[in-house]
Amino acid sequence: MVSKKAAVLAFVGMVLMMAGCSVKSVGKTSGEPQSISVFAMDTYMTLTVYDGEQEKALAEAKAEIERLEGLWSVTDENSEIYRLDNSAGTAQVSDETARLIDAALDMNTMTNGALDISLYPVLAEWGFTNGNYKIPDEKRLSQLLGNVDCRRIKVTGNTVKMPDEMKIDLGSLGKGETGDRVTEIFKENGVGSALLDLGGNIQVIGSKPDGSPWKVGIKDPWGEGSLAKVEVTDCCVITSGGYERYFEGDDGEVYWHILDPETGRPAHSGILSATVIGDRGRLCDGLSTALFVMGEEKAEELWRTVGGFDMILITEDNRLIMTEGLADKVSVYPQYGDIVTEVIEDKT
Ligand code: ADP
Ligand code: MG
């Protein structure tokens, strides 16, 4: 399945070139890059800034990442999410937590339920929260699913109310929001060129120091390395894929960490990876998870009706589907010439 299927190799390959996610370009910068790595939110994050007040920007970013992790961690007993999950269903939270939950609830509506932060107890049952993987018992699964429905969460100011048995986790969009905060901090410190790699969530500021666009790899979902690259400036490129975290069950099947809230089981929508490209990390992160669940048709419909983002979907049947805004920015590497590239257009 996902890991073993031989990567389809061939020769053709497309050579498409690009302009940028937004037209803004910072031009050349002279500074030497400065980077830091932070382990937070269960992943390695690497931040590289090329100009501005580099040291101050990086120090402030690190402190902010750690502060946000302290608010949203599901395992830290002092976090706001832990307190909410382990309360009788009501808790006071900070502005940033209230806003993030609100955004997650909006995205639940927008995606017709595909993104649901109240899936947490189901994810835990599969062992995706601590690595003790197991295939849940059917009865247990349906019992837990009975408590999944984030529409029952109410956010009023800084008060969050939810049913007693409900537990939430912001893992599907927290890293994107963190990237947005780091971007703000960098800009406040005069940074016009930076690359944020938050465990595979890529967010860039401006263009590369030489004025050219950033080249972001789109991972090969069947194997190692990149299958394509996308050239962007001032943009977020966020991918959700079944290959990121999975286990092989005793039955030989592969089970991955993105679940369909309808079934409580790993989502099998025909998509192996969903990349969302846009201005806000929070939206791109939440949507990448949701599109993976929704599949090609519903993803396309969402793009047409709501829009505000571009996407690249890689399907089980070897297609790479991209929205028209990316047609001149994405190039598939020549050895993946068997991949059929499709551009979807907004006919409305
Ligand atoms: P990652 O964090 O691995 O880069 P994602 O942004 O796609 O990838 O988030 C996946 C995480 O979101 C999972 O590890 C799980 O905690 C949670 N999750 C899985 N399925 C859903 C879903 N349908 N709705 C909301 N959260 C989900
Ligand atoms: Mg996500």
Short mmCIF file of C-alpha atoms and ligand atoms in Angstrom, two decimals:
data_model
loop_
_atom_site.label_atom_id
_atom_site.label_comp_id
_atom_site.label_asym_id
_atom_site.label_seq_id
_atom_site.Cartn_x
_atom_site.Cartn_y
_atom_site.Cartn_z
CA MET A 1 0.00 0.00 0.00
CA VAL A 2 1.22 3.42 0.80
CA SER A 3 4.81 2.65 1.61
CA LYS A 4 5.50 -0.38 -0.56
CA LYS A 5 3.96 0.51 -3.85
CA ALA A 6 6.76 1.06 -6.30
CA ALA A 7 7.15 4.63 -7.30
CA VAL A 8 6.08 4.97 -10.86
CA LEU A 9 9.06 6.17 -12.74
CA ALA A 10 9.36 7.39 -16.27
CA PHE A 11 10.69 10.03 -18.47
CA VAL A 12 8.41 12.72 -19.66
CA GLY A 13 8.11 15.25 -16.89
CA MET A 14 6.73 18.66 -17.13
CA VAL A 15 8.69 21.79 -17.11
CA LEU A 16 6.51 24.57 -15.93
CA MET A 17 7.80 27.75 -14.52
CA MET A 18 6.38 30.30 -12.29
CA ALA A 19 5.83 33.69 -10.86
CA GLY A 20 4.94 33.54 -7.16
CA CYS A 21 2.11 32.99 -4.73
CA SER A 22 1.75 36.68 -4.36
CA VAL A 23 3.36 39.27 -6.56
CA LYS A 24 5.27 40.83 -3.72
CA SER A 25 8.99 40.31 -3.93
CA VAL A 26 11.51 41.66 -1.49
CA GLY A 27 14.36 41.80 -3.98
CA LYS A 28 17.90 41.07 -2.93
CA THR A 29 18.94 41.02 0.71
CA SER A 30 22.53 41.03 1.81
CA GLY A 31 22.48 39.26 5.18
CA GLU A 32 23.88 35.85 5.97
CA PRO A 33 21.24 33.33 6.96
CA GLN A 34 20.73 32.58 10.65
CA SER A 35 18.76 29.54 11.80
CA ILE A 36 17.53 27.78 14.86
CA SER A 37 15.95 24.40 15.38
CA VAL A 38 13.29 23.87 18.00
CA PHE A 39 11.70 20.59 18.97
CA ALA A 40 8.08 21.43 19.73
CA MET A 41 4.60 20.13 18.98
CA ASP A 42 6.05 16.69 18.45
CA THR A 43 8.27 17.72 15.57
CA TYR A 44 11.51 19.44 14.60
CA MET A 45 11.05 23.01 13.49
CA THR A 46 13.76 24.92 11.66
CA LEU A 47 13.54 28.65 11.20
CA THR A 48 15.93 30.53 8.91
CA VAL A 49 15.99 34.29 8.55
CA TYR A 50 18.05 36.15 5.99
CA ASP A 51 17.68 39.76 7.05
CA GLY A 52 16.23 42.09 9.67
CA GLU A 53 17.04 41.76 13.35
CA GLN A 54 17.85 38.11 13.00
CA GLU A 55 18.88 37.10 16.49
CA LYS A 56 16.06 38.93 18.20
CA ALA A 57 13.54 37.59 15.69
CA LEU A 58 14.67 34.00 16.24
CA ALA A 59 14.74 34.29 20.02
CA GLU A 60 11.25 35.78 20.11
CA ALA A 61 9.97 33.13 17.70
CA LYS A 62 11.37 30.30 19.83
CA ALA A 63 9.79 31.75 22.96
CA GLU A 64 6.45 32.12 21.18
CA ILE A 65 6.52 28.55 19.84
CA GLU A 66 7.18 27.25 23.33
CA ARG A 67 4.45 29.45 24.79
CA LEU A 68 1.88 28.22 22.25
CA GLU A 69 2.89 24.62 22.80
CA GLY A 70 2.36 25.27 26.50
CA LEU A 71 -1.21 26.40 25.73
CA TRP A 72 -2.19 23.67 23.26
CA SER A 73 -0.36 20.52 24.30
CA VAL A 74 -2.76 17.64 24.97
CA THR A 75 -0.31 15.95 27.32
CA ASP A 76 1.02 18.84 29.41
CA GLU A 77 -1.16 19.01 32.51
CA ASN A 78 -0.71 22.76 32.66
CA SER A 79 -1.92 23.45 29.13
CA GLU A 80 -5.25 25.10 28.42
CA ILE A 81 -6.34 22.21 26.22
CA TYR A 82 -5.45 19.66 28.88
CA ARG A 83 -7.45 21.63 31.45
CA LEU A 84 -10.40 21.92 29.10
CA ASP A 85 -10.27 18.21 28.20
CA ASN A 86 -10.10 17.20 31.82
CA SER A 87 -12.66 19.64 33.16
CA ALA A 88 -16.36 19.02 33.47
CA GLY A 89 -16.71 20.64 30.07
CA THR A 90 -16.20 24.33 30.75
CA ALA A 91 -12.98 26.27 30.94
CA GLN A 92 -11.64 29.77 30.56
CA VAL A 93 -8.98 30.05 27.91
CA SER A 94 -6.71 32.74 26.49
CA ASP A 95 -7.65 34.84 23.45
CA GLU A 96 -5.40 32.84 21.16
CA THR A 97 -6.85 29.49 22.21
CA ALA A 98 -10.43 30.77 21.89
CA ARG A 99 -9.65 32.12 18.43
CA LEU A 100 -8.05 28.88 17.30
CA ILE A 101 -10.98 26.78 18.51
CA ASP A 102 -13.34 29.18 16.77
CA ALA A 103 -11.37 28.81 13.55
CA ALA A 104 -11.47 25.03 13.87
CA LEU A 105 -15.25 25.16 14.31
CA ASP A 106 -15.58 27.34 11.21
CA MET A 107 -13.47 24.89 9.26
CA ASN A 108 -15.66 22.03 10.46
CA THR A 109 -18.63 23.81 8.91
CA MET A 110 -16.71 24.71 5.79
CA THR A 111 -15.56 21.11 5.25
CA ASN A 112 -18.89 19.55 6.11
CA GLY A 113 -17.47 17.84 9.16
CA ALA A 114 -14.25 16.46 7.60
CA LEU A 115 -12.15 18.40 10.10
CA ASP A 116 -13.28 17.66 13.62
CA ILE A 117 -11.09 18.53 16.60
CA SER A 118 -13.25 16.38 18.89
CA LEU A 119 -11.90 13.19 17.28
CA TYR A 120 -9.19 13.08 19.92
CA PRO A 121 -10.52 10.13 21.99
CA VAL A 122 -10.80 8.07 18.79
CA LEU A 123 -7.24 8.96 17.76
CA ALA A 124 -6.08 7.96 21.24
CA GLU A 125 -7.87 4.61 20.96
CA TRP A 126 -5.89 3.85 17.79
CA GLY A 127 -2.72 4.80 19.67
CA PHE A 128 -1.91 7.73 17.39
CA THR A 129 -1.43 9.97 20.40
CA ASN A 130 1.23 7.88 22.13
CA GLY A 131 2.53 5.34 19.60
CA ASN A 132 0.89 2.31 21.24
CA TYR A 133 -0.87 1.42 18.03
CA LYS A 134 -3.79 -0.97 17.88
CA ILE A 135 -6.86 -1.61 15.78
CA PRO A 136 -9.78 -0.65 18.01
CA ASP A 137 -12.61 -2.94 18.81
CA GLU A 138 -15.72 -2.04 16.73
CA LYS A 139 -17.96 -1.57 19.72
CA ARG A 140 -15.51 0.67 21.48
CA LEU A 141 -15.08 2.68 18.29
CA SER A 142 -18.77 3.35 17.85
CA GLN A 143 -19.11 4.21 21.52
CA LEU A 144 -16.32 6.79 21.23
CA LEU A 145 -17.68 8.12 17.94
CA GLY A 146 -20.93 8.91 19.73
CA ASN A 147 -19.11 11.71 21.52
CA VAL A 148 -17.46 13.14 18.42
CA ASP A 149 -19.11 16.25 17.03
CA CYS A 150 -17.39 19.56 17.53
CA ARG A 151 -20.60 21.44 16.64
CA ARG A 152 -21.51 20.87 20.28
CA ILE A 153 -18.62 23.10 21.38
CA LYS A 154 -19.59 26.68 22.21
CA VAL A 155 -17.08 29.47 22.45
CA THR A 156 -18.36 32.64 24.10
CA GLY A 157 -15.63 35.20 24.58
CA ASN A 158 -12.96 33.29 26.46
CA THR A 159 -15.28 30.60 27.79
CA VAL A 160 -15.35 27.24 26.08
CA LYS A 161 -18.20 24.85 26.81
CA MET A 162 -18.42 21.31 25.55
CA PRO A 163 -19.99 18.03 26.65
CA ASP A 164 -18.26 16.44 29.61
CA GLU A 165 -17.07 13.36 27.71
CA MET A 166 -15.66 15.37 24.82
CA LYS A 167 -11.92 15.91 24.39
CA ILE A 168 -10.30 18.05 21.74
CA ASP A 169 -6.90 18.29 20.10
CA LEU A 170 -5.73 21.12 17.88
CA GLY A 171 -3.00 19.05 16.19
CA SER A 172 -4.55 19.39 12.76
CA LEU A 173 -4.14 23.17 12.62
CA GLY A 174 -2.00 24.30 15.58
CA LYS A 175 1.28 24.16 13.69
CA GLY A 176 -0.16 26.32 10.92
CA GLU A 177 -1.32 28.91 13.44
CA THR A 178 2.11 28.79 15.08
CA GLY A 179 3.69 29.48 11.69
CA ASP A 180 1.41 32.50 11.30
CA ARG A 181 2.53 33.86 14.68
CA VAL A 182 6.20 33.32 13.85
CA THR A 183 5.67 35.08 10.52
CA GLU A 184 4.20 38.08 12.37
CA ILE A 185 7.12 38.16 14.79
CA PHE A 186 9.61 38.02 11.95
CA LYS A 187 7.92 40.86 10.11
CA GLU A 188 7.86 42.96 13.30
CA ASN A 189 11.62 42.46 13.39
CA GLY A 190 12.13 43.69 9.86
CA VAL A 191 12.58 40.25 8.32
CA GLY A 192 11.71 40.27 4.63
CA SER A 193 13.16 36.89 3.67
CA ALA A 194 12.69 33.75 5.76
CA LEU A 195 11.95 30.06 5.55
CA LEU A 196 9.94 28.33 8.27
CA ASP A 197 9.90 24.56 8.27
CA LEU A 198 7.56 23.43 11.00
CA GLY A 199 7.85 19.69 10.64
CA GLY A 200 7.01 19.68 6.97
CA ASN A 201 4.68 22.66 7.13
CA ILE A 202 6.52 25.20 5.01
CA GLN A 203 5.83 28.90 5.39
CA VAL A 204 7.98 31.46 3.59
CA ILE A 205 8.38 35.19 3.87
CA GLY A 206 9.26 37.13 0.75
CA SER A 207 11.58 35.47 -1.73
CA LYS A 208 15.03 33.96 -1.43
CA PRO A 209 17.81 36.44 -0.67
CA ASP A 210 18.77 36.51 -4.36
CA GLY A 211 15.23 37.59 -5.23
CA SER A 212 14.18 34.27 -6.76
CA PRO A 213 11.18 32.29 -5.47
CA TRP A 214 11.49 29.56 -2.85
CA LYS A 215 11.34 26.04 -4.20
CA VAL A 216 9.31 23.77 -1.96
CA GLY A 217 9.37 20.02 -2.50
CA ILE A 218 6.15 18.00 -2.62
CA LYS A 219 6.90 14.64 -1.08
CA ASP A 220 6.63 11.39 -2.99
CA PRO A 221 3.83 9.62 -1.08
CA TRP A 222 5.04 6.19 -2.26
CA GLY A 223 8.67 6.55 -1.31
CA GLU A 224 11.44 8.90 -0.32
CA GLY A 225 12.26 12.31 -1.68
CA SER A 226 10.26 14.84 -3.62
CA LEU A 227 8.02 14.13 -6.54
CA ALA A 228 7.55 17.72 -7.58
CA LYS A 229 8.46 21.22 -6.57
CA VAL A 230 6.40 24.33 -6.29
CA GLU A 231 7.88 27.81 -6.54
CA VAL A 232 6.39 30.38 -4.19
CA THR A 233 6.91 33.70 -2.44
CA ASP A 234 5.13 34.90 0.72
CA CYS A 235 3.17 31.72 1.09
CA CYS A 236 2.33 28.61 3.09
CA VAL A 237 2.73 25.15 1.57
CA ILE A 238 1.21 22.57 3.90
CA THR A 239 0.78 18.89 3.19
CA SER A 240 -1.13 16.11 4.93
CA GLY A 241 -0.30 12.58 3.90
CA GLY A 242 -0.99 9.07 5.07
CA TYR A 243 2.75 8.37 4.99
CA GLU A 244 3.47 10.79 7.86
CA ARG A 245 2.40 8.53 10.69
CA TYR A 246 1.06 5.01 10.28
CA PHE A 247 1.39 1.46 11.48
CA GLU A 248 0.90 -1.92 9.93
CA GLY A 249 -1.77 -3.97 11.68
CA ASP A 250 -1.60 -7.73 12.37
CA ASP A 251 -3.85 -8.05 9.34
CA GLY A 252 -1.10 -6.58 7.12
CA GLU A 253 -3.10 -3.43 6.41
CA VAL A 254 -1.63 0.05 6.76
CA TYR A 255 -3.47 2.37 9.16
CA TRP A 256 -2.68 6.06 9.13
CA HIS A 257 -3.24 8.98 11.48
CA ILE A 258 -5.82 11.00 9.56
CA LEU A 259 -9.25 9.68 10.41
CA ASP A 260 -12.61 10.10 8.77
CA PRO A 261 -14.92 11.51 11.46
CA GLU A 262 -17.83 9.57 9.88
CA THR A 263 -16.25 6.18 10.53
CA GLY A 264 -13.53 6.81 13.10
CA ARG A 265 -11.17 4.90 10.79
CA PRO A 266 -8.25 6.06 8.65
CA ALA A 267 -9.64 8.09 5.76
CA HIS A 268 -9.52 6.31 2.41
CA SER A 269 -10.63 8.90 -0.07
CA GLY A 270 -8.37 7.94 -2.95
CA ILE A 271 -5.92 10.71 -2.03
CA LEU A 272 -2.42 9.91 -0.79
CA SER A 273 -1.46 13.48 -0.04
CA ALA A 274 -3.17 16.85 -0.01
CA THR A 275 -1.13 20.04 -0.17
CA VAL A 276 -2.80 23.38 0.45
CA ILE A 277 -1.12 26.61 -0.61
CA GLY A 278 -2.27 30.01 0.56
CA ASP A 279 -1.67 33.03 2.75
CA ARG A 280 -2.60 31.72 6.19
CA GLY A 281 -0.93 28.72 7.80
CA ARG A 282 -3.90 28.01 10.01
CA LEU A 283 -6.30 27.67 7.10
CA CYS A 284 -3.83 25.70 4.96
CA ASP A 285 -3.04 23.31 7.81
CA GLY A 286 -6.67 22.64 8.74
CA LEU A 287 -7.66 22.30 5.10
CA SER A 288 -4.84 19.92 4.19
CA THR A 289 -6.07 17.50 6.82
CA ALA A 290 -9.69 17.99 5.72
CA LEU A 291 -9.04 17.59 1.98
CA PHE A 292 -7.23 14.33 2.66
CA VAL A 293 -10.45 13.10 4.28
CA MET A 294 -12.80 14.59 1.70
CA GLY A 295 -11.24 13.23 -1.47
CA GLU A 296 -10.92 14.68 -4.90
CA GLU A 297 -14.50 15.59 -5.78
CA LYS A 298 -15.44 17.28 -2.54
CA ALA A 299 -12.07 19.04 -2.38
CA GLU A 300 -12.64 20.40 -5.86
CA GLU A 301 -16.12 21.55 -4.94
CA LEU A 302 -14.78 23.33 -1.85
CA TRP A 303 -12.15 25.06 -3.93
CA ARG A 304 -14.79 26.24 -6.41
CA THR A 305 -17.37 27.36 -3.89
CA VAL A 306 -15.28 28.76 -1.03
CA GLY A 307 -11.84 29.15 -2.58
CA GLY A 308 -9.12 31.29 -1.12
CA PHE A 309 -6.48 28.59 -1.52
CA ASP A 310 -4.68 26.50 -4.11
CA MET A 311 -4.15 22.76 -3.79
CA ILE A 312 -2.16 19.81 -5.08
CA LEU A 313 -3.72 16.38 -4.63
CA ILE A 314 -1.80 13.19 -5.34
CA THR A 315 -4.12 10.27 -5.91
CA GLU A 316 -3.78 6.51 -5.48
CA ASP A 317 -4.15 6.13 -9.22
CA ASN A 318 -1.04 8.17 -9.98
CA ARG A 319 -2.50 11.55 -10.76
CA LEU A 320 -1.32 14.93 -9.57
CA ILE A 321 -4.19 17.35 -9.58
CA MET A 322 -3.53 21.04 -9.13
CA THR A 323 -5.66 24.15 -9.20
CA GLU A 324 -5.11 26.55 -12.06
CA GLY A 325 -3.27 29.16 -9.96
CA LEU A 326 -0.39 26.69 -9.67
CA ALA A 327 -0.11 25.68 -13.31
CA ASP A 328 2.98 27.80 -13.89
CA LYS A 329 4.51 27.14 -10.46
CA VAL A 330 4.58 23.36 -10.15
CA SER A 331 7.05 21.08 -11.88
CA VAL A 332 6.94 17.31 -11.58
CA TYR A 333 10.40 15.74 -11.64
CA PRO A 334 11.22 13.86 -14.86
CA GLN A 335 11.51 10.44 -13.21
CA TYR A 336 7.84 10.71 -12.28
CA GLY A 337 6.70 11.04 -15.87
CA ASP A 338 4.09 8.30 -15.34
CA ILE A 339 2.19 10.62 -13.09
CA VAL A 340 -0.64 12.19 -15.00
CA THR A 341 -0.86 15.88 -14.29
CA GLU A 342 -4.27 17.54 -14.33
CA VAL A 343 -5.07 21.20 -13.89
CA ILE A 344 -8.53 22.03 -12.62
CA GLU A 345 -10.05 25.26 -13.72
CA ASP A 346 -12.59 27.46 -12.08
CA LYS A 347 -15.28 27.46 -14.73
CA THR A 348 -17.67 29.65 -12.79
P1 ADP B 1 0.69 16.45 10.82
O1 ADP B 1 0.37 17.12 12.11
O2 ADP B 1 1.03 15.00 10.93
O3 ADP B 1 1.63 17.20 9.96
P2 ADP B 1 -2.01 17.11 9.96
O4 ADP B 1 -1.93 18.57 9.97
O5 ADP B 1 -2.72 16.52 8.81
O6 ADP B 1 -0.63 16.39 9.98
O7 ADP B 1 -2.75 16.71 11.29
C1 ADP B 1 -2.98 15.40 11.60
C2 ADP B 1 -3.37 15.32 13.04
O8 ADP B 1 -4.69 15.83 13.22
C3 ADP B 1 -3.42 13.89 13.51
O9 ADP B 1 -2.20 13.50 14.06
C4 ADP B 1 -4.53 13.92 14.53
O10 ADP B 1 -4.05 14.36 15.76
C5 ADP B 1 -5.47 14.95 14.01
N1 ADP B 1 -6.54 14.44 13.13
C6 ADP B 1 -6.60 13.30 12.39
N2 ADP B 1 -7.73 13.24 11.64
C7 ADP B 1 -8.40 14.40 11.92
C8 ADP B 1 -9.63 14.96 11.47
N3 ADP B 1 -10.40 14.34 10.57
N4 ADP B 1 -10.01 16.15 11.99
C9 ADP B 1 -9.24 16.81 12.89
N5 ADP B 1 -8.07 16.34 13.35
C10 ADP B 1 -7.65 15.16 12.87
MG MG B 2 -3.24 19.82 9.01
#
